Amino acid sequence: MPPRRVITGRSQEPRKRFAEELRLLRHERGVSLRELAKMVGWDASQFGKMESGLTLGGPEVVQALDTYYATPGLLLALWELAVGDPAQFKEQYRRYMMLEAEAACLWQYSVSIVPGLLQTTAYAREVLTLGGYRGKELEQQVEARTGRWKLLEGDNAPPFRALLAEAVLRTPLHEAGEWRDQLEYLLKVSERPDIALQVLPHGCGLYGLVSTDVMFLRLLDGTTVAYTENAHRGELVEENRAVELLQRKYDRMRDVALTPGESRKFILQTLEEVPCEP
């Protein structure tokens, strides 16, 4: 069977295709970035970054562009594909990201940093900068990470439980205001019925996952996989016995952690200790 012909000749990569469509629609309309900004209401630099592929923007600006270009739903659909495209992540993470997007239930333990699904943009940027990202690649990875918020939104969002070692809440960002924003975001999401946050205080002593971040994914077929990670590497664990051993350690930690209600109080107390900016 002959290979399928590409009719448009445009990129088949979701992120690049989204940027190409934005440029094409603007050129067909015959307007500059500055003129587009005046008519749609966002900054011209925002549209420039979107058309260059540096950023995807948010759903609000994409909906506004759909309205302006009279392409109801087209750009938003392309944007959703770009946000969910696993190719935007490093190759070693892509299979995990595909499984995460399909999970029926998620639960995690974090040793020292806020889980990726709960990081604010500023928090994600500082963590990724420590990982060596710079410039355009940094911005793309920040957007890819914060785009995972979408997984926990909507009526069909999977239940998510996160155990946070106390060190997570005792390791602030360099900017006090950004750290306050992160703690406030944790308090906000902890109010949702489908998200449970539990703090594991230092006083609990040593425990089975003392040095390993782990995320468990219960898949639609009923199986569970785990993803373990440290500062240098991550590993997808799919063998049943290995996953079961990790789950037992997780369960013992959950049993000694603070309740969700007590954890909210702990986070609130931590927030109150953050110096206020003048």
PDB file of C-alpha atoms in Angstrom:
ATOM      1  CA  MET A   1       0.000   0.000   0.000  1.00  0.00           C
ATOM      2  CA  PRO A   2       1.550   3.347  -1.008  1.00  0.00           C
ATOM      3  CA  PRO A   3       2.307   5.811   1.809  1.00  0.00           C
ATOM      4  CA  ARG A   4      -0.385   8.333   2.545  1.00  0.00           C
ATOM      5  CA  ARG A   5       0.232  11.644   0.832  1.00  0.00           C
ATOM      6  CA  VAL A   6       0.489  14.790   2.915  1.00  0.00           C
ATOM      7  CA  ILE A   7      -2.020  17.114   1.295  1.00  0.00           C
ATOM      8  CA  THR A   8      -1.157  20.412   2.928  1.00  0.00           C
ATOM      9  CA  GLY A   9       2.582  19.976   3.185  1.00  0.00           C
ATOM     10  CA  ARG A  10       2.425  21.438   6.686  1.00  0.00           C
ATOM     11  CA  SER A  11       3.981  19.967   9.788  1.00  0.00           C
ATOM     12  CA  GLN A  12       2.438  16.846  11.300  1.00  0.00           C
ATOM     13  CA  GLU A  13       3.834  17.741  14.743  1.00  0.00           C
ATOM     14  CA  PRO A  14       0.983  19.251  16.817  1.00  0.00           C
ATOM     15  CA  ARG A  15       2.976  22.127  18.285  1.00  0.00           C
ATOM     16  CA  LYS A  16       4.533  23.178  14.975  1.00  0.00           C
ATOM     17  CA  ARG A  17       1.217  22.764  13.146  1.00  0.00           C
ATOM     18  CA  PHE A  18      -0.535  25.054  15.635  1.00  0.00           C
ATOM     19  CA  ALA A  19       2.096  27.782  15.102  1.00  0.00           C
ATOM     20  CA  GLU A  20       1.888  27.354  11.316  1.00  0.00           C
ATOM     21  CA  GLU A  21      -1.895  27.738  11.299  1.00  0.00           C
ATOM     22  CA  LEU A  22      -1.646  30.912  13.372  1.00  0.00           C
ATOM     23  CA  ARG A  23       0.857  32.442  10.952  1.00  0.00           C
ATOM     24  CA  LEU A  24      -1.156  31.372   7.893  1.00  0.00           C
ATOM     25  CA  LEU A  25      -4.438  32.772   9.202  1.00  0.00           C
ATOM     26  CA  ARG A  26      -2.868  36.121  10.078  1.00  0.00           C
ATOM     27  CA  HIS A  27      -1.141  36.426   6.695  1.00  0.00           C
ATOM     28  CA  GLU A  28      -4.375  35.553   4.908  1.00  0.00           C
ATOM     29  CA  ARG A  29      -6.139  38.270   6.893  1.00  0.00           C
ATOM     30  CA  GLY A  30      -3.342  40.688   5.962  1.00  0.00           C
ATOM     31  CA  VAL A  31      -2.751  42.157   9.409  1.00  0.00           C
ATOM     32  CA  SER A  32       0.407  42.771  11.401  1.00  0.00           C
ATOM     33  CA  LEU A  33       0.993  41.452  14.914  1.00  0.00           C
ATOM     34  CA  ARG A  34       0.396  44.955  16.257  1.00  0.00           C
ATOM     35  CA  GLU A  35      -2.915  45.258  14.395  1.00  0.00           C
ATOM     36  CA  LEU A  36      -3.968  41.805  15.560  1.00  0.00           C
ATOM     37  CA  ALA A  37      -3.222  42.775  19.156  1.00  0.00           C
ATOM     38  CA  LYS A  38      -5.425  45.872  18.881  1.00  0.00           C
ATOM     39  CA  MET A  39      -8.353  43.923  17.463  1.00  0.00           C
ATOM     40  CA  VAL A  40      -8.170  40.847  19.692  1.00  0.00           C
ATOM     41  CA  GLY A  41      -6.970  42.479  22.885  1.00  0.00           C
ATOM     42  CA  TRP A  42      -3.736  40.685  23.780  1.00  0.00           C
ATOM     43  CA  ASP A  43      -0.151  41.905  23.581  1.00  0.00           C
ATOM     44  CA  ALA A  44       1.547  41.679  20.172  1.00  0.00           C
ATOM     45  CA  SER A  45       4.553  39.913  21.714  1.00  0.00           C
ATOM     46  CA  GLN A  46       2.229  37.150  22.935  1.00  0.00           C
ATOM     47  CA  PHE A  47       1.051  36.471  19.391  1.00  0.00           C
ATOM     48  CA  GLY A  48       4.629  36.628  18.113  1.00  0.00           C
ATOM     49  CA  LYS A  49       5.713  33.967  20.604  1.00  0.00           C
ATOM     50  CA  MET A  50       2.753  31.773  19.695  1.00  0.00           C
ATOM     51  CA  GLU A  51       3.465  32.028  15.970  1.00  0.00           C
ATOM     52  CA  SER A  52       7.146  31.211  16.518  1.00  0.00           C
ATOM     53  CA  GLY A  53       6.317  28.172  18.634  1.00  0.00           C
ATOM     54  CA  LEU A  54       7.902  29.626  21.761  1.00  0.00           C
ATOM     55  CA  THR A  55       4.612  29.430  23.661  1.00  0.00           C
ATOM     56  CA  LEU A  56       1.178  27.916  23.099  1.00  0.00           C
ATOM     57  CA  GLY A  57      -0.740  30.573  24.995  1.00  0.00           C
ATOM     58  CA  GLY A  58      -3.836  29.801  27.036  1.00  0.00           C
ATOM     59  CA  PRO A  59      -7.317  28.646  26.018  1.00  0.00           C
ATOM     60  CA  GLU A  60      -8.772  32.136  26.430  1.00  0.00           C
ATOM     61  CA  VAL A  61      -6.490  33.764  23.866  1.00  0.00           C
ATOM     62  CA  VAL A  62      -6.916  30.824  21.486  1.00  0.00           C
ATOM     63  CA  GLN A  63     -10.711  31.086  21.714  1.00  0.00           C
ATOM     64  CA  ALA A  64     -10.436  34.811  20.999  1.00  0.00           C
ATOM     65  CA  LEU A  65      -8.387  34.042  17.885  1.00  0.00           C
ATOM     66  CA  ASP A  66     -10.932  31.418  16.794  1.00  0.00           C
ATOM     67  CA  THR A  67     -13.594  34.101  17.016  1.00  0.00           C
ATOM     68  CA  TYR A  68     -11.540  36.712  15.164  1.00  0.00           C
ATOM     69  CA  TYR A  69     -10.553  34.379  12.326  1.00  0.00           C
ATOM     70  CA  ALA A  70     -14.055  32.827  12.150  1.00  0.00           C
ATOM     71  CA  THR A  71     -12.625  29.332  12.673  1.00  0.00           C
ATOM     72  CA  PRO A  72     -14.956  28.103  15.436  1.00  0.00           C
ATOM     73  CA  GLY A  73     -13.181  25.431  17.451  1.00  0.00           C
ATOM     74  CA  LEU A  74     -10.389  24.778  14.928  1.00  0.00           C
ATOM     75  CA  LEU A  75      -7.566  26.608  16.709  1.00  0.00           C
ATOM     76  CA  LEU A  76      -8.730  25.414  20.120  1.00  0.00           C
ATOM     77  CA  ALA A  77      -8.684  21.809  18.883  1.00  0.00           C
ATOM     78  CA  LEU A  78      -5.154  22.262  17.502  1.00  0.00           C
ATOM     79  CA  TRP A  79      -4.107  23.898  20.773  1.00  0.00           C
ATOM     80  CA  GLU A  80      -5.442  20.944  22.805  1.00  0.00           C
ATOM     81  CA  LEU A  81      -3.504  18.516  20.613  1.00  0.00           C
ATOM     82  CA  ALA A  82      -0.342  20.591  21.045  1.00  0.00           C
ATOM     83  CA  VAL A  83      -0.731  20.815  24.837  1.00  0.00           C
ATOM     84  CA  GLY A  84      -1.265  17.065  25.118  1.00  0.00           C
ATOM     85  CA  ASP A  85       1.459  16.042  22.678  1.00  0.00           C
ATOM     86  CA  PRO A  86       3.957  13.761  24.490  1.00  0.00           C
ATOM     87  CA  ALA A  87       6.630  14.701  21.939  1.00  0.00           C
ATOM     88  CA  GLN A  88       7.148  17.998  23.766  1.00  0.00           C
ATOM     89  CA  PHE A  89       8.691  16.047  26.655  1.00  0.00           C
ATOM     90  CA  LYS A  90      12.124  14.460  26.639  1.00  0.00           C
ATOM     91  CA  GLU A  91      12.074  11.044  24.956  1.00  0.00           C
ATOM     92  CA  GLN A  92      12.621   9.094  28.182  1.00  0.00           C
ATOM     93  CA  TYR A  93       9.426  10.594  29.665  1.00  0.00           C
ATOM     94  CA  ARG A  94       7.084  10.182  26.702  1.00  0.00           C
ATOM     95  CA  ARG A  95       5.701   6.705  27.401  1.00  0.00           C
ATOM     96  CA  TYR A  96       5.005   7.706  30.994  1.00  0.00           C
ATOM     97  CA  MET A  97       3.231  10.880  29.871  1.00  0.00           C
ATOM     98  CA  MET A  98       1.022   8.864  27.526  1.00  0.00           C
ATOM     99  CA  LEU A  99       0.068   6.504  30.366  1.00  0.00           C
ATOM    100  CA  GLU A 100      -0.506   9.426  32.744  1.00  0.00           C
ATOM    101  CA  ALA A 101      -2.941  11.014  30.295  1.00  0.00           C
ATOM    102  CA  GLU A 102      -4.995   7.793  30.218  1.00  0.00           C
ATOM    103  CA  ALA A 103      -4.895   6.960  33.944  1.00  0.00           C
ATOM    104  CA  ALA A 104      -8.120   6.368  35.863  1.00  0.00           C
ATOM    105  CA  CYS A 105      -6.487   7.201  39.212  1.00  0.00           C
ATOM    106  CA  LEU A 106      -3.154   8.699  40.302  1.00  0.00           C
ATOM    107  CA  TRP A 107      -1.302   8.819  43.589  1.00  0.00           C
ATOM    108  CA  GLN A 108       2.165  10.169  44.318  1.00  0.00           C
ATOM    109  CA  TYR A 109       4.842  10.598  46.954  1.00  0.00           C
ATOM    110  CA  SER A 110       7.231  13.580  46.724  1.00  0.00           C
ATOM    111  CA  VAL A 111      10.493  13.726  48.654  1.00  0.00           C
ATOM    112  CA  SER A 112      11.649  17.309  48.235  1.00  0.00           C
ATOM    113  CA  ILE A 113       9.783  19.210  45.502  1.00  0.00           C
ATOM    114  CA  VAL A 114       6.147  19.898  44.696  1.00  0.00           C
ATOM    115  CA  PRO A 115       4.671  17.281  42.311  1.00  0.00           C
ATOM    116  CA  GLY A 116       4.776  18.368  38.675  1.00  0.00           C
ATOM    117  CA  LEU A 117       0.975  18.236  38.418  1.00  0.00           C
ATOM    118  CA  LEU A 118       0.708  20.834  41.193  1.00  0.00           C
ATOM    119  CA  GLN A 119       3.541  23.228  40.310  1.00  0.00           C
ATOM    120  CA  THR A 120       2.854  26.860  39.508  1.00  0.00           C
ATOM    121  CA  THR A 121       4.567  28.370  36.476  1.00  0.00           C
ATOM    122  CA  ALA A 122       7.194  30.128  38.616  1.00  0.00           C
ATOM    123  CA  TYR A 123       7.946  26.953  40.572  1.00  0.00           C
ATOM    124  CA  ALA A 124       8.269  24.877  37.399  1.00  0.00           C
ATOM    125  CA  ARG A 125      10.592  27.474  35.865  1.00  0.00           C
ATOM    126  CA  GLU A 126      12.946  27.482  38.858  1.00  0.00           C
ATOM    127  CA  VAL A 127      13.080  23.672  39.044  1.00  0.00           C
ATOM    128  CA  LEU A 128      13.674  23.296  35.303  1.00  0.00           C
ATOM    129  CA  THR A 129      16.359  25.996  35.372  1.00  0.00           C
ATOM    130  CA  LEU A 130      18.176  23.941  37.997  1.00  0.00           C
ATOM    131  CA  GLY A 131      17.906  21.037  35.577  1.00  0.00           C
ATOM    132  CA  GLY A 132      19.933  22.963  32.998  1.00  0.00           C
ATOM    133  CA  TYR A 133      17.215  24.293  30.691  1.00  0.00           C
ATOM    134  CA  ARG A 134      17.726  27.734  29.184  1.00  0.00           C
ATOM    135  CA  GLY A 135      16.098  30.099  26.698  1.00  0.00           C
ATOM    136  CA  LYS A 136      13.488  28.763  24.291  1.00  0.00           C
ATOM    137  CA  GLU A 137      13.859  25.180  25.502  1.00  0.00           C
ATOM    138  CA  LEU A 138      13.224  26.307  29.085  1.00  0.00           C
ATOM    139  CA  GLU A 139      10.031  28.126  28.132  1.00  0.00           C
ATOM    140  CA  GLN A 140       8.772  25.150  26.140  1.00  0.00           C
ATOM    141  CA  GLN A 141       9.440  22.741  29.011  1.00  0.00           C
ATOM    142  CA  VAL A 142       7.774  25.084  31.521  1.00  0.00           C
ATOM    143  CA  GLU A 143       4.713  25.217  29.293  1.00  0.00           C
ATOM    144  CA  ALA A 144       4.742  21.453  28.813  1.00  0.00           C
ATOM    145  CA  ARG A 145       4.877  20.862  32.559  1.00  0.00           C
ATOM    146  CA  THR A 146       2.198  23.363  33.510  1.00  0.00           C
ATOM    147  CA  GLY A 147       0.074  22.074  30.639  1.00  0.00           C
ATOM    148  CA  ARG A 148      -0.318  18.906  32.697  1.00  0.00           C
ATOM    149  CA  TRP A 149      -2.718  20.869  34.935  1.00  0.00           C
ATOM    150  CA  LYS A 150      -5.319  20.075  32.302  1.00  0.00           C
ATOM    151  CA  LEU A 151      -5.230  16.428  33.405  1.00  0.00           C
ATOM    152  CA  LEU A 152      -6.743  17.316  36.793  1.00  0.00           C
ATOM    153  CA  GLU A 153      -9.413  19.661  35.439  1.00  0.00           C
ATOM    154  CA  GLY A 154     -12.934  18.995  34.221  1.00  0.00           C
ATOM    155  CA  ASP A 155     -15.748  16.748  35.350  1.00  0.00           C
ATOM    156  CA  ASN A 156     -13.939  13.563  34.331  1.00  0.00           C
ATOM    157  CA  ALA A 157     -10.624  14.337  36.018  1.00  0.00           C
ATOM    158  CA  PRO A 158      -9.073  11.268  37.707  1.00  0.00           C
ATOM    159  CA  PRO A 159      -8.753  11.231  41.518  1.00  0.00           C
ATOM    160  CA  PHE A 160      -5.289  12.341  42.635  1.00  0.00           C
ATOM    161  CA  ARG A 161      -3.612  11.820  46.022  1.00  0.00           C
ATOM    162  CA  ALA A 162      -0.228  13.308  46.874  1.00  0.00           C
ATOM    163  CA  LEU A 163       1.900  12.577  49.928  1.00  0.00           C
ATOM    164  CA  LEU A 164       4.317  15.445  50.523  1.00  0.00           C
ATOM    165  CA  ALA A 165       7.354  15.004  52.744  1.00  0.00           C
ATOM    166  CA  GLU A 166       7.709  17.996  55.054  1.00  0.00           C
ATOM    167  CA  ALA A 167      10.880  18.934  53.161  1.00  0.00           C
ATOM    168  CA  VAL A 168       8.675  19.874  50.187  1.00  0.00           C
ATOM    169  CA  LEU A 169       7.100  22.637  52.265  1.00  0.00           C
ATOM    170  CA  ARG A 170      10.352  23.678  53.951  1.00  0.00           C
ATOM    171  CA  THR A 171      12.239  24.328  50.709  1.00  0.00           C
ATOM    172  CA  PRO A 172      11.063  27.703  49.364  1.00  0.00           C
ATOM    173  CA  LEU A 173      11.627  29.379  46.037  1.00  0.00           C
ATOM    174  CA  HIS A 174      14.090  32.255  45.919  1.00  0.00           C
ATOM    175  CA  GLU A 175      11.296  34.805  45.508  1.00  0.00           C
ATOM    176  CA  ALA A 176       9.047  34.948  48.571  1.00  0.00           C
ATOM    177  CA  GLY A 177       6.066  36.128  46.526  1.00  0.00           C
ATOM    178  CA  GLU A 178       6.357  33.205  44.120  1.00  0.00           C
ATOM    179  CA  TRP A 179       6.657  30.788  47.049  1.00  0.00           C
ATOM    180  CA  ARG A 180       3.513  32.243  48.597  1.00  0.00           C
ATOM    181  CA  ASP A 181       1.714  31.742  45.284  1.00  0.00           C
ATOM    182  CA  GLN A 182       2.778  28.084  45.243  1.00  0.00           C
ATOM    183  CA  LEU A 183       1.575  27.435  48.789  1.00  0.00           C
ATOM    184  CA  GLU A 184      -1.701  29.232  48.097  1.00  0.00           C
ATOM    185  CA  TYR A 185      -2.169  27.081  44.999  1.00  0.00           C
ATOM    186  CA  LEU A 186      -1.669  23.916  47.063  1.00  0.00           C
ATOM    187  CA  LEU A 187      -4.329  25.135  49.498  1.00  0.00           C
ATOM    188  CA  LYS A 188      -6.680  25.922  46.636  1.00  0.00           C
ATOM    189  CA  VAL A 189      -6.405  22.529  44.942  1.00  0.00           C
ATOM    190  CA  SER A 190      -6.624  20.706  48.278  1.00  0.00           C
ATOM    191  CA  GLU A 191     -10.213  21.970  48.590  1.00  0.00           C
ATOM    192  CA  ARG A 192     -11.267  19.942  45.555  1.00  0.00           C
ATOM    193  CA  PRO A 193     -13.026  16.644  46.320  1.00  0.00           C
ATOM    194  CA  ASP A 194     -10.976  14.730  43.741  1.00  0.00           C
ATOM    195  CA  ILE A 195      -7.582  15.860  45.113  1.00  0.00           C
ATOM    196  CA  ALA A 196      -6.167  14.787  48.480  1.00  0.00           C
ATOM    197  CA  LEU A 197      -2.926  16.236  49.878  1.00  0.00           C
ATOM    198  CA  GLN A 198      -1.265  14.696  52.919  1.00  0.00           C
ATOM    199  CA  VAL A 199       1.893  15.914  54.628  1.00  0.00           C
ATOM    200  CA  LEU A 200       4.418  13.470  56.067  1.00  0.00           C
ATOM    201  CA  PRO A 201       6.129  15.369  58.928  1.00  0.00           C
ATOM    202  CA  HIS A 202       9.782  14.907  59.807  1.00  0.00           C
ATOM    203  CA  GLY A 203       8.687  13.368  63.104  1.00  0.00           C
ATOM    204  CA  CYS A 204       7.431  10.264  61.300  1.00  0.00           C
ATOM    205  CA  GLY A 205      11.048   9.116  61.045  1.00  0.00           C
ATOM    206  CA  LEU A 206      12.521   6.955  58.299  1.00  0.00           C
ATOM    207  CA  TYR A 207      10.232   5.116  55.892  1.00  0.00           C
ATOM    208  CA  GLY A 208      10.374   2.921  52.790  1.00  0.00           C
ATOM    209  CA  LEU A 209      10.497   5.623  50.103  1.00  0.00           C
ATOM    210  CA  VAL A 210      12.739   7.998  52.011  1.00  0.00           C
ATOM    211  CA  SER A 211      14.778   9.008  48.935  1.00  0.00           C
ATOM    212  CA  THR A 212      12.528   8.215  45.975  1.00  0.00           C
ATOM    213  CA  ASP A 213       9.717  10.134  44.316  1.00  0.00           C
ATOM    214  CA  VAL A 214       7.083   7.762  42.979  1.00  0.00           C
ATOM    215  CA  MET A 215       3.865   8.139  40.994  1.00  0.00           C
ATOM    216  CA  PHE A 216       1.352   5.306  40.686  1.00  0.00           C
ATOM    217  CA  LEU A 217      -1.043   5.164  37.754  1.00  0.00           C
ATOM    218  CA  ARG A 218      -4.071   2.901  37.760  1.00  0.00           C
ATOM    219  CA  LEU A 219      -4.872   2.311  34.104  1.00  0.00           C
ATOM    220  CA  LEU A 220      -8.256   1.716  32.510  1.00  0.00           C
ATOM    221  CA  ASP A 221      -7.601  -2.027  32.215  1.00  0.00           C
ATOM    222  CA  GLY A 222      -7.206  -2.265  36.002  1.00  0.00           C
ATOM    223  CA  THR A 223      -3.432  -2.665  36.061  1.00  0.00           C
ATOM    224  CA  THR A 224      -1.153  -0.321  38.003  1.00  0.00           C
ATOM    225  CA  VAL A 225       2.249   0.966  36.947  1.00  0.00           C
ATOM    226  CA  ALA A 226       4.702   3.115  38.886  1.00  0.00           C
ATOM    227  CA  TYR A 227       7.216   5.742  37.892  1.00  0.00           C
ATOM    228  CA  THR A 228      10.138   6.248  40.269  1.00  0.00           C
ATOM    229  CA  GLU A 229      12.453   9.228  40.029  1.00  0.00           C
ATOM    230  CA  ASN A 230      15.428  10.820  41.732  1.00  0.00           C
ATOM    231  CA  ALA A 231      17.508  13.863  40.838  1.00  0.00           C
ATOM    232  CA  HIS A 232      19.324  12.048  38.043  1.00  0.00           C
ATOM    233  CA  ARG A 233      16.982   9.571  36.387  1.00  0.00           C
ATOM    234  CA  GLY A 234      13.493   8.109  36.255  1.00  0.00           C
ATOM    235  CA  GLU A 235      12.213   4.600  35.636  1.00  0.00           C
ATOM    236  CA  LEU A 236       8.831   3.247  34.583  1.00  0.00           C
ATOM    237  CA  VAL A 237       8.045   0.152  36.680  1.00  0.00           C
ATOM    238  CA  GLU A 238       5.491  -2.214  35.139  1.00  0.00           C
ATOM    239  CA  GLU A 239       6.351  -5.618  36.654  1.00  0.00           C
ATOM    240  CA  ASN A 240       3.505  -6.554  39.027  1.00  0.00           C
ATOM    241  CA  ARG A 241       5.607  -7.683  41.983  1.00  0.00           C
ATOM    242  CA  ALA A 242       7.839  -4.604  41.882  1.00  0.00           C
ATOM    243  CA  VAL A 243       4.792  -2.302  41.745  1.00  0.00           C
ATOM    244  CA  GLU A 244       3.181  -4.182  44.648  1.00  0.00           C
ATOM    245  CA  LEU A 245       6.270  -3.714  46.838  1.00  0.00           C
ATOM    246  CA  LEU A 246       6.280   0.019  46.131  1.00  0.00           C
ATOM    247  CA  GLN A 247       2.567   0.239  46.922  1.00  0.00           C
ATOM    248  CA  ARG A 248       3.030  -1.441  50.298  1.00  0.00           C
ATOM    249  CA  LYS A 249       5.685   1.096  51.236  1.00  0.00           C
ATOM    250  CA  TYR A 250       3.431   3.920  50.053  1.00  0.00           C
ATOM    251  CA  ASP A 251       0.478   2.601  52.068  1.00  0.00           C
ATOM    252  CA  ARG A 252       2.530   2.469  55.281  1.00  0.00           C
ATOM    253  CA  MET A 253       3.594   6.075  54.727  1.00  0.00           C
ATOM    254  CA  ARG A 254       0.018   7.175  54.058  1.00  0.00           C
ATOM    255  CA  ASP A 255      -1.070   5.556  57.328  1.00  0.00           C
ATOM    256  CA  VAL A 256       1.289   7.725  59.401  1.00  0.00           C
ATOM    257  CA  ALA A 257       0.867  10.950  57.401  1.00  0.00           C
ATOM    258  CA  LEU A 258      -1.342  13.814  58.534  1.00  0.00           C
ATOM    259  CA  THR A 259      -4.961  13.667  57.413  1.00  0.00           C
ATOM    260  CA  PRO A 260      -5.991  15.946  54.529  1.00  0.00           C
ATOM    261  CA  GLY A 261      -7.573  18.354  57.030  1.00  0.00           C
ATOM    262  CA  GLU A 262      -4.489  18.415  59.255  1.00  0.00           C
ATOM    263  CA  SER A 263      -2.313  18.816  56.176  1.00  0.00           C
ATOM    264  CA  ARG A 264      -4.256  21.893  55.086  1.00  0.00           C
ATOM    265  CA  LYS A 265      -3.565  23.442  58.485  1.00  0.00           C
ATOM    266  CA  PHE A 266       0.111  22.553  58.143  1.00  0.00           C
ATOM    267  CA  ILE A 267       0.345  24.199  54.712  1.00  0.00           C
ATOM    268  CA  LEU A 268      -1.535  27.255  55.972  1.00  0.00           C
ATOM    269  CA  GLN A 269       0.856  27.570  58.917  1.00  0.00           C
ATOM    270  CA  THR A 270       3.801  27.319  56.520  1.00  0.00           C
ATOM    271  CA  LEU A 271       2.240  30.043  54.367  1.00  0.00           C
ATOM    272  CA  GLU A 272       1.858  32.330  57.375  1.00  0.00           C
ATOM    273  CA  GLU A 273       5.572  31.957  58.083  1.00  0.00           C
ATOM    274  CA  VAL A 274       6.574  33.255  54.637  1.00  0.00           C
ATOM    275  CA  PRO A 275       7.799  36.878  54.905  1.00  0.00           C
ATOM    276  CA  CYS A 276       5.435  39.363  53.316  1.00  0.00           C
ATOM    277  CA  GLU A 277       6.871  41.602  50.642  1.00  0.00           C
ATOM    278  CA  PRO A 278       6.835  45.326  51.494  1.00  0.00           C
TER     279      PRO A 278
END
